[in-house]
Amino acid sequence: MTAVWFVHGNIADGSGDNPFPADVCVSDDVITQIGRAPADAATVELDGMLLTPGLIDAHVHLGLSSPIRAQFGFQLSIAELAADIFANAGHALDAGFTTLRDTGGIDRGVVEVLEKGKVRGPRVLSCGPVQCQTGGHGYYGAAWEPTEMWESHHLPGLVALSLMSGNADELRRNVRESFRRGATFLKLCVTGGVVGGHDHLGDTQFTVEEIAVAVEEARARGTYVTVHAHNNAGIRNAVLAGVRCIEHGTDIDEPTAELMSEHDVALVPTFAVINQLMDVESMDLDAATRDRVSGVRERMAAALKTARSAGVRIGLGTDLIGPHQERRGEELRLRAELESPMQALVSATRDNADILGIGDSVGMIRVGMRADLVGWRKDPLEDASVFADPNMAALVVKAGRIMKGDAR
């Protein structure tokens, strides 16, 4: 094994402890030592940079990387859709994100191309298409179009936005199909959403019994279910059905937060997308979207505080859509305003890794962990706006390989 030492940096290891000066030895793709490099070691000079674990985005939609109205109107070529997906994957890596959890939209082919290194990007965990109730959130076909035509818009190997289920049997068939096509976890929509076609935020979708079918199928494969959910009724249904995680959680109240904590159900809030959706013109969205998103940020911030007080595990996700996803680290800046830069970092590293079920290999700078590292030109714990600027991620290492930055 070839050992390389990253030297003369300060380490914020993902635990929440104060940074400390140390060198990090990487052999192949694993961290093998943390201490001081021997005099004759092969080194990469950090020049006092803060070294953090590679960031993790727990709520990504690479399959929605093109102008939204044009994509939903099926006006774009497969080549353009693919180009936009892989461009955003590269942007994520350059912003310091070495792992993404894609919560609906890409097909297995995208994951495999990234795994093989044919294009630059983070590693990706994918649920494949989102599981949606017939006529619920996640369906963007025309009102006159029969539901069964929706899947004809999928592009095998590239994009499959969602699958529609009218009952528990259809849901079981669809989740089994998703696993067959390479999903490593499941995502359901159990309430309406902000960028909705035929639904409202207050809607609840799928029954407890239906959600439990997906949980049963996921557990049979050693994995889990996460759910898109804004209102308390939908969240409580999902918790009682046995899901692992809630995405968004906009209106979580104290009783719901206590229920989540009791069942060890995590929360992944998503603030960056709210700011993004307010600019409906640049996002090429219907003006009604601005009305739907009004007040969501304030309510989500209150839900974050309530969940934290109840002891809920809280991760971090961006939920960015469209072609402008270069500043993925904006989510950490926004979270730092509500909590602290260190808490934002921990949520984006150790806590996200634990929620995703990969905390034994990524999310912290520890001996035996995979060597996912980011070196920052300025200290983001002193100024969280550094997280939001991809140019501040001077060095990005994924599984021991320098993906951005010049080794010296």
mmCIF file of C-alpha atoms in Angstrom:
data_model
loop_
_atom_site.group_PDB
_atom_site.id
_atom_site.type_symbol
_atom_site.label_atom_id
_atom_site.label_comp_id
_atom_site.label_asym_id
_atom_site.label_seq_id
_atom_site.Cartn_x
_atom_site.Cartn_y
_atom_site.Cartn_z
ATOM 1 C CA MET A 1 0.000 0.000 0.000
ATOM 2 C CA THR A 2 1.220 3.501 -0.871
ATOM 3 C CA ALA A 3 0.969 5.808 2.136
ATOM 4 C CA VAL A 4 0.518 9.561 1.748
ATOM 5 C CA TRP A 5 0.438 12.027 4.638
ATOM 6 C CA PHE A 6 -1.683 15.186 4.564
ATOM 7 C CA VAL A 7 0.417 17.486 6.703
ATOM 8 C CA HIS A 8 0.354 20.803 8.574
ATOM 9 C CA GLY A 9 -3.413 21.103 8.819
ATOM 10 C CA ASN A 10 -5.971 21.450 11.584
ATOM 11 C CA ILE A 11 -8.575 18.697 11.868
ATOM 12 C CA ALA A 12 -12.280 19.099 12.607
ATOM 13 C CA ASP A 13 -13.012 15.400 12.699
ATOM 14 C CA GLY A 14 -16.829 15.450 12.492
ATOM 15 C CA SER A 15 -17.415 14.657 16.161
ATOM 16 C CA GLY A 16 -18.126 18.237 17.201
ATOM 17 C CA ASP A 17 -14.907 18.458 19.234
ATOM 18 C CA ASN A 18 -12.656 21.481 18.788
ATOM 19 C CA PRO A 19 -10.211 21.325 15.855
ATOM 20 C CA PHE A 20 -6.668 20.147 16.620
ATOM 21 C CA PRO A 21 -3.368 20.188 14.674
ATOM 22 C CA ALA A 22 -2.387 16.813 13.250
ATOM 23 C CA ASP A 23 -1.293 15.032 10.092
ATOM 24 C CA VAL A 24 -3.410 12.333 8.442
ATOM 25 C CA CYS A 25 -1.982 9.244 6.746
ATOM 26 C CA VAL A 26 -3.956 7.665 3.913
ATOM 27 C CA SER A 27 -3.117 4.243 2.480
ATOM 28 C CA ASP A 28 -5.112 3.447 -0.643
ATOM 29 C CA ASP A 29 -8.636 4.569 0.352
ATOM 30 C CA VAL A 30 -8.393 4.324 4.157
ATOM 31 C CA ILE A 31 -7.135 6.579 6.953
ATOM 32 C CA THR A 32 -4.403 4.561 8.648
ATOM 33 C CA GLN A 33 -2.775 7.026 11.067
ATOM 34 C CA ILE A 34 -3.445 10.406 12.660
ATOM 35 C CA GLY A 35 -0.471 12.094 14.321
ATOM 36 C CA ARG A 36 2.798 13.402 12.962
ATOM 37 C CA ALA A 37 4.257 12.369 9.617
ATOM 38 C CA PRO A 38 7.740 10.814 9.622
ATOM 39 C CA ALA A 39 10.498 12.897 8.038
ATOM 40 C CA ASP A 40 10.751 10.690 4.948
ATOM 41 C CA ALA A 41 6.993 10.424 4.257
ATOM 42 C CA ALA A 42 5.281 11.247 0.994
ATOM 43 C CA THR A 43 3.209 14.306 1.825
ATOM 44 C CA VAL A 44 0.485 16.666 0.659
ATOM 45 C CA GLU A 45 0.956 20.128 2.149
ATOM 46 C CA LEU A 46 -2.143 21.698 3.751
ATOM 47 C CA ASP A 47 -0.484 24.972 4.814
ATOM 48 C CA GLY A 48 -2.688 25.330 7.902
ATOM 49 C CA MET A 49 -5.999 24.590 6.187
ATOM 50 C CA LEU A 50 -8.896 23.191 8.177
ATOM 51 C CA LEU A 51 -9.386 19.543 7.202
ATOM 52 C CA THR A 52 -12.900 18.131 7.592
ATOM 53 C CA PRO A 53 -14.582 14.902 6.575
ATOM 54 C CA GLY A 54 -16.084 14.900 3.117
ATOM 55 C CA LEU A 55 -19.522 16.485 3.301
ATOM 56 C CA ILE A 56 -22.684 14.422 2.833
ATOM 57 C CA ASP A 57 -25.915 15.737 1.302
ATOM 58 C CA ALA A 58 -28.764 13.535 2.489
ATOM 59 C CA HIS A 59 -31.429 14.980 0.165
ATOM 60 C CA VAL A 60 -30.456 15.279 -3.492
ATOM 61 C CA HIS A 61 -32.305 15.152 -6.818
ATOM 62 C CA LEU A 62 -29.678 14.707 -9.527
ATOM 63 C CA GLY A 63 -32.467 13.589 -11.848
ATOM 64 C CA LEU A 64 -33.925 17.113 -11.630
ATOM 65 C CA SER A 65 -30.824 18.916 -12.894
ATOM 66 C CA SER A 66 -32.374 20.607 -15.942
ATOM 67 C CA PRO A 67 -34.760 23.582 -16.249
ATOM 68 C CA ILE A 68 -37.800 22.220 -14.434
ATOM 69 C CA ARG A 69 -40.663 23.329 -16.653
ATOM 70 C CA ALA A 70 -38.819 22.174 -19.773
ATOM 71 C CA GLN A 71 -37.969 18.837 -18.171
ATOM 72 C CA PHE A 72 -41.495 18.205 -16.907
ATOM 73 C CA GLY A 73 -42.795 19.219 -20.343
ATOM 74 C CA PHE A 74 -40.497 16.595 -21.940
ATOM 75 C CA GLN A 75 -38.881 19.221 -24.157
ATOM 76 C CA LEU A 76 -35.259 18.194 -23.600
ATOM 77 C CA SER A 77 -33.138 15.511 -25.255
ATOM 78 C CA ILE A 78 -31.724 12.586 -23.326
ATOM 79 C CA ALA A 79 -28.246 13.951 -24.058
ATOM 80 C CA GLU A 80 -29.041 17.306 -22.455
ATOM 81 C CA LEU A 81 -30.630 15.700 -19.400
ATOM 82 C CA ALA A 82 -27.568 13.476 -18.942
ATOM 83 C CA ALA A 83 -25.178 16.400 -19.387
ATOM 84 C CA ASP A 84 -27.008 18.398 -16.708
ATOM 85 C CA ILE A 85 -27.039 15.453 -14.275
ATOM 86 C CA PHE A 86 -23.309 14.850 -14.570
ATOM 87 C CA ALA A 87 -22.511 18.568 -14.424
ATOM 88 C CA ASN A 88 -24.322 18.827 -11.092
ATOM 89 C CA ALA A 89 -22.537 15.720 -9.815
ATOM 90 C CA GLY A 90 -19.228 17.438 -10.582
ATOM 91 C CA HIS A 91 -20.401 20.652 -8.927
ATOM 92 C CA ALA A 92 -21.237 18.705 -5.763
ATOM 93 C CA LEU A 93 -17.764 17.192 -5.600
ATOM 94 C CA ASP A 94 -16.119 20.567 -6.167
ATOM 95 C CA ALA A 95 -18.163 22.026 -3.284
ATOM 96 C CA GLY A 96 -16.729 19.398 -0.906
ATOM 97 C CA PHE A 97 -19.502 16.776 -1.031
ATOM 98 C CA THR A 98 -18.106 13.266 -1.389
ATOM 99 C CA THR A 99 -21.386 11.401 -0.727
ATOM 100 C CA LEU A 100 -24.913 12.133 -1.944
ATOM 101 C CA ARG A 101 -28.150 10.381 -1.060
ATOM 102 C CA ASP A 102 -30.375 10.780 -4.098
ATOM 103 C CA THR A 103 -33.945 10.837 -2.820
ATOM 104 C CA GLY A 104 -35.646 10.229 -6.121
ATOM 105 C CA GLY A 105 -35.215 10.671 -9.841
ATOM 106 C CA ILE A 106 -32.141 8.894 -11.154
ATOM 107 C CA ASP A 107 -31.919 5.357 -12.424
ATOM 108 C CA ARG A 108 -29.161 2.882 -11.570
ATOM 109 C CA GLY A 109 -27.149 3.778 -14.675
ATOM 110 C CA VAL A 110 -26.184 7.152 -13.198
ATOM 111 C CA VAL A 111 -24.913 5.531 -10.002
ATOM 112 C CA GLU A 112 -22.871 2.993 -11.958
ATOM 113 C CA VAL A 113 -21.235 5.581 -14.215
ATOM 114 C CA LEU A 114 -20.130 7.536 -11.135
ATOM 115 C CA GLU A 115 -18.962 4.361 -9.368
ATOM 116 C CA LYS A 116 -16.815 3.439 -12.374
ATOM 117 C CA GLY A 117 -15.256 6.900 -12.457
ATOM 118 C CA LYS A 118 -16.342 7.575 -16.019
ATOM 119 C CA VAL A 119 -17.462 11.031 -14.899
ATOM 120 C CA ARG A 120 -16.412 13.093 -11.873
ATOM 121 C CA GLY A 121 -18.731 13.069 -8.925
ATOM 122 C CA PRO A 122 -19.406 11.855 -5.395
ATOM 123 C CA ARG A 123 -20.512 8.346 -4.503
ATOM 124 C CA VAL A 124 -24.299 8.171 -4.697
ATOM 125 C CA LEU A 125 -26.853 6.169 -2.717
ATOM 126 C CA SER A 126 -30.134 6.050 -4.633
ATOM 127 C CA CYS A 127 -33.754 5.050 -4.029
ATOM 128 C CA GLY A 128 -34.468 5.111 -7.759
ATOM 129 C CA PRO A 129 -37.960 6.477 -8.433
ATOM 130 C CA VAL A 130 -39.959 7.974 -5.564
ATOM 131 C CA GLN A 131 -42.950 5.901 -4.443
ATOM 132 C CA CYS A 132 -46.072 8.052 -4.756
ATOM 133 C CA GLN A 133 -49.791 7.714 -4.260
ATOM 134 C CA THR A 134 -51.824 7.866 -7.453
ATOM 135 C CA GLY A 135 -52.435 11.559 -8.094
ATOM 136 C CA GLY A 136 -50.205 12.558 -5.188
ATOM 137 C CA HIS A 137 -46.972 14.473 -4.788
ATOM 138 C CA GLY A 138 -44.376 13.356 -7.295
ATOM 139 C CA TYR A 139 -46.775 13.036 -10.234
ATOM 140 C CA TYR A 140 -46.218 15.701 -12.879
ATOM 141 C CA GLY A 141 -48.144 14.379 -15.844
ATOM 142 C CA ALA A 142 -50.859 16.426 -17.469
ATOM 143 C CA ALA A 143 -54.268 16.283 -15.824
ATOM 144 C CA TRP A 144 -55.754 14.662 -18.935
ATOM 145 C CA GLU A 145 -53.007 12.033 -19.166
ATOM 146 C CA PRO A 146 -53.907 8.581 -17.780
ATOM 147 C CA THR A 147 -51.701 7.638 -14.833
ATOM 148 C CA GLU A 148 -50.499 4.486 -16.569
ATOM 149 C CA MET A 149 -48.818 6.642 -19.225
ATOM 150 C CA TRP A 150 -46.547 8.289 -16.636
ATOM 151 C CA GLU A 151 -43.891 5.583 -16.704
ATOM 152 C CA SER A 152 -43.542 5.980 -20.465
ATOM 153 C CA HIS A 153 -41.702 9.226 -19.690
ATOM 154 C CA HIS A 154 -38.953 7.374 -17.801
ATOM 155 C CA LEU A 155 -35.575 7.075 -19.508
ATOM 156 C CA PRO A 156 -34.167 3.653 -18.528
ATOM 157 C CA GLY A 157 -30.673 3.911 -17.122
ATOM 158 C CA LEU A 158 -30.937 7.654 -16.571
ATOM 159 C CA VAL A 159 -34.135 9.161 -15.156
ATOM 160 C CA ALA A 160 -37.175 7.658 -13.435
ATOM 161 C CA LEU A 161 -38.868 10.316 -11.335
ATOM 162 C CA SER A 162 -41.612 8.348 -9.589
ATOM 163 C CA LEU A 163 -43.875 5.302 -9.542
ATOM 164 C CA MET A 164 -47.584 5.568 -8.792
ATOM 165 C CA SER A 165 -49.469 3.180 -6.495
ATOM 166 C CA GLY A 166 -53.196 3.069 -5.925
ATOM 167 C CA ASN A 167 -53.154 0.513 -3.104
ATOM 168 C CA ALA A 168 -50.869 -1.620 -0.951
ATOM 169 C CA ASP A 169 -50.484 -4.381 -3.533
ATOM 170 C CA GLU A 170 -49.403 -1.911 -6.212
ATOM 171 C CA LEU A 171 -46.978 -0.306 -3.778
ATOM 172 C CA ARG A 172 -45.440 -3.688 -2.946
ATOM 173 C CA ARG A 173 -44.988 -4.420 -6.641
ATOM 174 C CA ASN A 174 -43.425 -1.004 -7.263
ATOM 175 C CA VAL A 175 -40.948 -1.148 -4.388
ATOM 176 C CA ARG A 176 -39.863 -4.619 -5.457
ATOM 177 C CA GLU A 177 -39.353 -3.253 -8.959
ATOM 178 C CA SER A 178 -37.279 -0.385 -7.528
ATOM 179 C CA PHE A 179 -35.058 -2.807 -5.647
ATOM 180 C CA ARG A 180 -34.698 -4.913 -8.787
ATOM 181 C CA ARG A 181 -33.450 -1.819 -10.580
ATOM 182 C CA GLY A 182 -30.807 -1.092 -7.965
ATOM 183 C CA ALA A 183 -32.391 0.984 -5.184
ATOM 184 C CA THR A 184 -30.510 0.757 -1.881
ATOM 185 C CA PHE A 185 -33.319 2.319 0.205
ATOM 186 C CA LEU A 186 -36.882 3.559 -0.400
ATOM 187 C CA LYS A 187 -38.510 6.958 -0.364
ATOM 188 C CA LEU A 188 -42.269 7.575 -0.176
ATOM 189 C CA CYS A 189 -44.225 10.814 -0.417
ATOM 190 C CA VAL A 190 -46.719 10.803 2.466
ATOM 191 C CA THR A 191 -47.880 14.439 2.234
ATOM 192 C CA GLY A 192 -48.266 17.041 -0.462
ATOM 193 C CA GLY A 193 -45.325 19.219 -1.442
ATOM 194 C CA VAL A 194 -44.182 22.667 -2.498
ATOM 195 C CA VAL A 195 -43.400 21.957 -6.153
ATOM 196 C CA GLY A 196 -46.652 20.106 -6.599
ATOM 197 C CA GLY A 197 -48.579 19.109 -9.652
ATOM 198 C CA HIS A 198 -51.912 18.003 -8.204
ATOM 199 C CA ASP A 199 -51.494 18.181 -4.427
ATOM 200 C CA HIS A 200 -51.349 20.569 -1.463
ATOM 201 C CA LEU A 201 -49.027 20.780 1.562
ATOM 202 C CA GLY A 202 -51.842 19.796 3.909
ATOM 203 C CA ASP A 203 -52.628 16.562 2.067
ATOM 204 C CA THR A 204 -51.768 13.223 3.653
ATOM 205 C CA GLN A 205 -50.921 10.398 1.266
ATOM 206 C CA PHE A 206 -50.680 6.639 1.827
ATOM 207 C CA THR A 207 -52.171 5.010 4.904
ATOM 208 C CA VAL A 208 -50.204 3.608 7.822
ATOM 209 C CA GLU A 209 -50.863 0.124 6.461
ATOM 210 C CA GLU A 210 -49.596 1.060 3.009
ATOM 211 C CA ILE A 211 -46.438 2.713 4.329
ATOM 212 C CA ALA A 212 -45.831 -0.388 6.452
ATOM 213 C CA VAL A 213 -45.750 -2.505 3.273
ATOM 214 C CA ALA A 214 -42.760 -0.505 2.023
ATOM 215 C CA VAL A 215 -41.099 -0.761 5.456
ATOM 216 C CA GLU A 216 -41.598 -4.534 5.411
ATOM 217 C CA GLU A 217 -40.044 -4.860 1.952
ATOM 218 C CA ALA A 218 -37.108 -2.623 2.908
ATOM 219 C CA ARG A 219 -36.408 -4.525 6.116
ATOM 220 C CA ALA A 220 -36.452 -7.788 4.192
ATOM 221 C CA ARG A 221 -33.456 -6.401 2.290
ATOM 222 C CA GLY A 222 -31.680 -4.953 5.317
ATOM 223 C CA THR A 223 -32.466 -1.357 4.467
ATOM 224 C CA TYR A 224 -34.957 1.387 5.319
ATOM 225 C CA VAL A 225 -37.645 3.855 4.251
ATOM 226 C CA THR A 226 -37.474 7.630 4.369
ATOM 227 C CA VAL A 227 -40.464 9.843 3.578
ATOM 228 C CA HIS A 228 -41.185 13.248 2.127
ATOM 229 C CA ALA A 229 -43.480 14.788 4.745
ATOM 230 C CA HIS A 230 -44.479 18.321 5.720
ATOM 231 C CA ASN A 231 -47.507 18.025 8.008
ATOM 232 C CA ASN A 232 -47.826 16.267 11.361
ATOM 233 C CA ALA A 233 -50.540 13.812 10.329
ATOM 234 C CA GLY A 234 -48.383 12.398 7.535
ATOM 235 C CA ILE A 235 -45.282 12.361 9.728
ATOM 236 C CA ARG A 236 -47.051 10.485 12.507
ATOM 237 C CA ASN A 237 -48.436 7.933 10.042
ATOM 238 C CA ALA A 238 -44.933 7.295 8.770
ATOM 239 C CA VAL A 239 -43.393 6.992 12.235
ATOM 240 C CA LEU A 240 -46.062 4.519 13.328
ATOM 241 C CA ALA A 241 -45.449 2.499 10.156
ATOM 242 C CA GLY A 242 -41.753 2.124 11.015
ATOM 243 C CA VAL A 243 -39.815 4.492 8.732
ATOM 244 C CA ARG A 244 -36.274 5.589 9.623
ATOM 245 C CA CYS A 245 -36.271 9.204 8.490
ATOM 246 C CA ILE A 246 -38.452 12.244 7.741
ATOM 247 C CA GLU A 247 -37.507 14.631 4.936
ATOM 248 C CA HIS A 248 -38.428 18.337 5.359
ATOM 249 C CA GLY A 249 -40.627 18.032 8.494
ATOM 250 C CA THR A 250 -41.902 21.583 8.052
ATOM 251 C CA ASP A 251 -44.647 21.604 10.678
ATOM 252 C CA ILE A 252 -43.270 19.247 13.341
ATOM 253 C CA ASP A 253 -44.824 20.070 16.716
ATOM 254 C CA GLU A 254 -43.729 18.934 20.170
ATOM 255 C CA PRO A 255 -45.878 15.753 20.375
ATOM 256 C CA THR A 256 -44.708 14.672 16.910
ATOM 257 C CA ALA A 257 -41.078 15.395 17.773
ATOM 258 C CA GLU A 258 -41.411 13.323 20.947
ATOM 259 C CA LEU A 259 -42.913 10.470 18.923
ATOM 260 C CA MET A 260 -40.019 10.651 16.456
ATOM 261 C CA SER A 261 -37.483 10.595 19.276
ATOM 262 C CA GLU A 262 -39.232 7.647 20.944
ATOM 263 C CA HIS A 263 -39.018 5.639 17.713
ATOM 264 C CA ASP A 264 -35.509 6.881 16.799
ATOM 265 C CA VAL A 265 -36.744 8.483 13.593
ATOM 266 C CA ALA A 266 -34.361 11.071 12.171
ATOM 267 C CA LEU A 267 -35.086 14.401 10.494
ATOM 268 C CA VAL A 268 -33.458 15.909 7.405
ATOM 269 C CA PRO A 269 -34.525 19.564 7.072
ATOM 270 C CA THR A 270 -33.998 21.267 3.706
ATOM 271 C CA PHE A 271 -33.520 25.054 3.781
ATOM 272 C CA ALA A 272 -31.498 25.882 0.657
ATOM 273 C CA VAL A 273 -34.272 24.834 -1.702
ATOM 274 C CA ILE A 274 -36.707 27.255 -0.045
ATOM 275 C CA ASN A 275 -34.564 30.244 -1.004
ATOM 276 C CA GLN A 276 -34.111 28.749 -4.451
ATOM 277 C CA LEU A 277 -37.852 28.309 -5.051
ATOM 278 C CA MET A 278 -38.675 31.881 -4.099
ATOM 279 C CA ASP A 279 -36.981 33.009 -7.315
ATOM 280 C CA VAL A 280 -39.575 31.431 -9.596
ATOM 281 C CA GLU A 281 -38.399 33.343 -12.673
ATOM 282 C CA SER A 282 -34.840 31.996 -12.726
ATOM 283 C CA MET A 283 -36.129 28.558 -11.731
ATOM 284 C CA ASP A 284 -38.644 28.583 -14.614
ATOM 285 C CA LEU A 285 -41.477 27.670 -12.255
ATOM 286 C CA ASP A 286 -45.103 28.700 -12.102
ATOM 287 C CA ALA A 287 -45.671 31.862 -10.030
ATOM 288 C CA ALA A 288 -48.005 29.881 -7.761
ATOM 289 C CA THR A 289 -44.931 28.123 -6.361
ATOM 290 C CA ARG A 290 -43.985 31.340 -4.528
ATOM 291 C CA ASP A 291 -47.309 31.269 -2.696
ATOM 292 C CA ARG A 292 -46.873 27.612 -1.773
ATOM 293 C CA VAL A 293 -43.402 28.201 -0.307
ATOM 294 C CA SER A 294 -44.404 31.315 1.644
ATOM 295 C CA GLY A 295 -43.799 30.812 5.372
ATOM 296 C CA VAL A 296 -42.190 27.387 4.943
ATOM 297 C CA ARG A 297 -38.712 28.559 6.001
ATOM 298 C CA GLU A 298 -39.948 30.031 9.284
ATOM 299 C CA ARG A 299 -42.011 26.950 10.095
ATOM 300 C CA MET A 300 -39.158 24.605 9.204
ATOM 301 C CA ALA A 301 -36.803 26.589 11.439
ATOM 302 C CA ALA A 302 -39.253 26.241 14.325
ATOM 303 C CA ALA A 303 -39.565 22.506 13.598
ATOM 304 C CA LEU A 304 -35.766 22.150 13.662
ATOM 305 C CA LYS A 305 -35.633 23.738 17.115
ATOM 306 C CA THR A 306 -38.497 21.590 18.386
ATOM 307 C CA ALA A 307 -36.929 18.386 17.036
ATOM 308 C CA ARG A 308 -33.518 19.245 18.474
ATOM 309 C CA SER A 309 -35.062 19.867 21.910
ATOM 310 C CA ALA A 310 -36.765 16.465 21.753
ATOM 311 C CA GLY A 311 -33.483 14.687 21.031
ATOM 312 C CA VAL A 312 -34.243 13.779 17.410
ATOM 313 C CA ARG A 313 -31.208 12.921 15.249
ATOM 314 C CA ILE A 314 -30.945 15.681 12.665
ATOM 315 C CA GLY A 315 -29.118 15.439 9.376
ATOM 316 C CA LEU A 316 -28.719 17.915 6.544
ATOM 317 C CA GLY A 317 -30.026 18.019 2.970
ATOM 318 C CA THR A 318 -30.285 20.630 0.243
ATOM 319 C CA ASP A 319 -33.149 19.380 -1.983
ATOM 320 C CA LEU A 320 -31.798 21.615 -4.759
ATOM 321 C CA ILE A 321 -33.442 21.234 -8.164
ATOM 322 C CA GLY A 322 -32.734 22.586 -11.621
ATOM 323 C CA PRO A 323 -29.424 23.425 -13.279
ATOM 324 C CA HIS A 324 -28.075 25.849 -10.644
ATOM 325 C CA GLN A 325 -26.691 23.578 -7.944
ATOM 326 C CA GLU A 326 -23.122 24.891 -7.706
ATOM 327 C CA ARG A 327 -23.507 26.312 -4.170
ATOM 328 C CA ARG A 328 -24.633 23.155 -2.388
ATOM 329 C CA GLY A 329 -22.800 24.233 0.755
ATOM 330 C CA GLU A 330 -25.324 27.049 1.170
ATOM 331 C CA GLU A 331 -27.312 24.583 3.277
ATOM 332 C CA LEU A 332 -24.544 24.545 5.884
ATOM 333 C CA ARG A 333 -24.446 28.341 5.934
ATOM 334 C CA LEU A 334 -28.199 28.525 6.496
ATOM 335 C CA ARG A 335 -28.065 25.877 9.222
ATOM 336 C CA ALA A 336 -25.175 27.715 10.889
ATOM 337 C CA GLU A 337 -27.408 30.782 11.196
ATOM 338 C CA LEU A 338 -29.989 28.690 13.071
ATOM 339 C CA GLU A 339 -27.588 26.620 15.199
ATOM 340 C CA SER A 340 -23.813 26.968 14.739
ATOM 341 C CA PRO A 341 -21.165 26.280 12.071
ATOM 342 C CA MET A 342 -19.917 23.278 14.060
ATOM 343 C CA GLN A 343 -23.406 21.838 14.420
ATOM 344 C CA ALA A 344 -23.958 22.271 10.679
ATOM 345 C CA LEU A 345 -20.703 20.417 9.997
ATOM 346 C CA VAL A 346 -21.601 17.554 12.348
ATOM 347 C CA SER A 347 -25.043 17.222 10.749
ATOM 348 C CA ALA A 348 -23.443 17.135 7.283
ATOM 349 C CA THR A 349 -20.853 14.522 8.254
ATOM 350 C CA ARG A 350 -21.192 12.176 11.254
ATOM 351 C CA ASP A 351 -24.956 12.522 11.733
ATOM 352 C CA ASN A 352 -25.785 12.191 8.034
ATOM 353 C CA ALA A 353 -23.568 9.120 7.788
ATOM 354 C CA ASP A 354 -25.369 7.509 10.719
ATOM 355 C CA ILE A 355 -28.802 8.294 9.258
ATOM 356 C CA LEU A 356 -27.780 6.820 5.900
ATOM 357 C CA GLY A 357 -26.458 3.676 7.596
ATOM 358 C CA ILE A 358 -22.852 4.219 6.485
ATOM 359 C CA GLY A 359 -21.431 5.676 9.688
ATOM 360 C CA ASP A 360 -18.973 2.791 10.033
ATOM 361 C CA SER A 361 -17.054 3.931 6.951
ATOM 362 C CA VAL A 362 -17.566 7.658 6.322
ATOM 363 C CA GLY A 363 -18.543 10.853 8.106
ATOM 364 C CA MET A 364 -15.551 11.246 10.451
ATOM 365 C CA ILE A 365 -11.766 11.518 10.294
ATOM 366 C CA ARG A 366 -10.832 8.396 12.212
ATOM 367 C CA VAL A 367 -8.334 5.575 11.718
ATOM 368 C CA GLY A 368 -10.018 2.830 9.725
ATOM 369 C CA MET A 369 -12.515 5.167 8.047
ATOM 370 C CA ARG A 370 -12.625 5.801 4.323
ATOM 371 C CA ALA A 371 -10.415 8.740 3.346
ATOM 372 C CA ASP A 372 -13.018 11.349 2.370
ATOM 373 C CA LEU A 373 -11.491 14.732 3.198
ATOM 374 C CA VAL A 374 -11.950 18.429 2.426
ATOM 375 C CA GLY A 375 -9.330 21.122 2.964
ATOM 376 C CA TRP A 376 -10.745 24.661 3.266
ATOM 377 C CA ARG A 377 -8.881 27.813 2.206
ATOM 378 C CA LYS A 378 -10.464 29.698 5.112
ATOM 379 C CA ASP A 379 -11.964 28.375 8.333
ATOM 380 C CA PRO A 380 -15.715 27.723 7.816
ATOM 381 C CA LEU A 381 -16.164 27.344 11.581
ATOM 382 C CA GLU A 382 -15.201 31.011 11.912
ATOM 383 C CA ASP A 383 -17.216 32.145 8.879
ATOM 384 C CA ALA A 384 -19.884 29.709 7.663
ATOM 385 C CA SER A 385 -20.180 31.507 4.307
ATOM 386 C CA VAL A 386 -16.992 29.601 3.430
ATOM 387 C CA PHE A 387 -19.077 26.397 3.233
ATOM 388 C CA ALA A 388 -21.269 28.045 0.578
ATOM 389 C CA ASP A 389 -18.405 28.999 -1.741
ATOM 390 C CA PRO A 390 -17.107 26.035 -3.760
ATOM 391 C CA ASN A 391 -13.873 27.925 -4.439
ATOM 392 C CA MET A 392 -13.117 27.694 -0.710
ATOM 393 C CA ALA A 393 -12.906 23.889 -0.959
ATOM 394 C CA ALA A 394 -9.261 23.883 -2.011
ATOM 395 C CA LEU A 395 -8.728 20.144 -1.641
ATOM 396 C CA VAL A 396 -11.294 17.356 -2.070
ATOM 397 C CA VAL A 397 -10.301 13.740 -1.481
ATOM 398 C CA LYS A 398 -12.732 10.886 -2.168
ATOM 399 C CA ALA A 399 -11.745 7.374 -1.059
ATOM 400 C CA GLY A 400 -8.096 8.393 -0.914
ATOM 401 C CA ARG A 401 -7.985 9.999 -4.366
ATOM 402 C CA ILE A 402 -7.438 13.715 -4.807
ATOM 403 C CA MET A 403 -10.418 14.826 -6.889
ATOM 404 C CA LYS A 404 -9.785 18.568 -6.631
ATOM 405 C CA GLY A 405 -6.609 20.469 -5.790
ATOM 406 C CA ASP A 406 -2.947 20.147 -6.642
ATOM 407 C CA ALA A 407 -0.838 17.808 -4.541
ATOM 408 C CA ARG A 408 2.505 19.279 -3.472
#
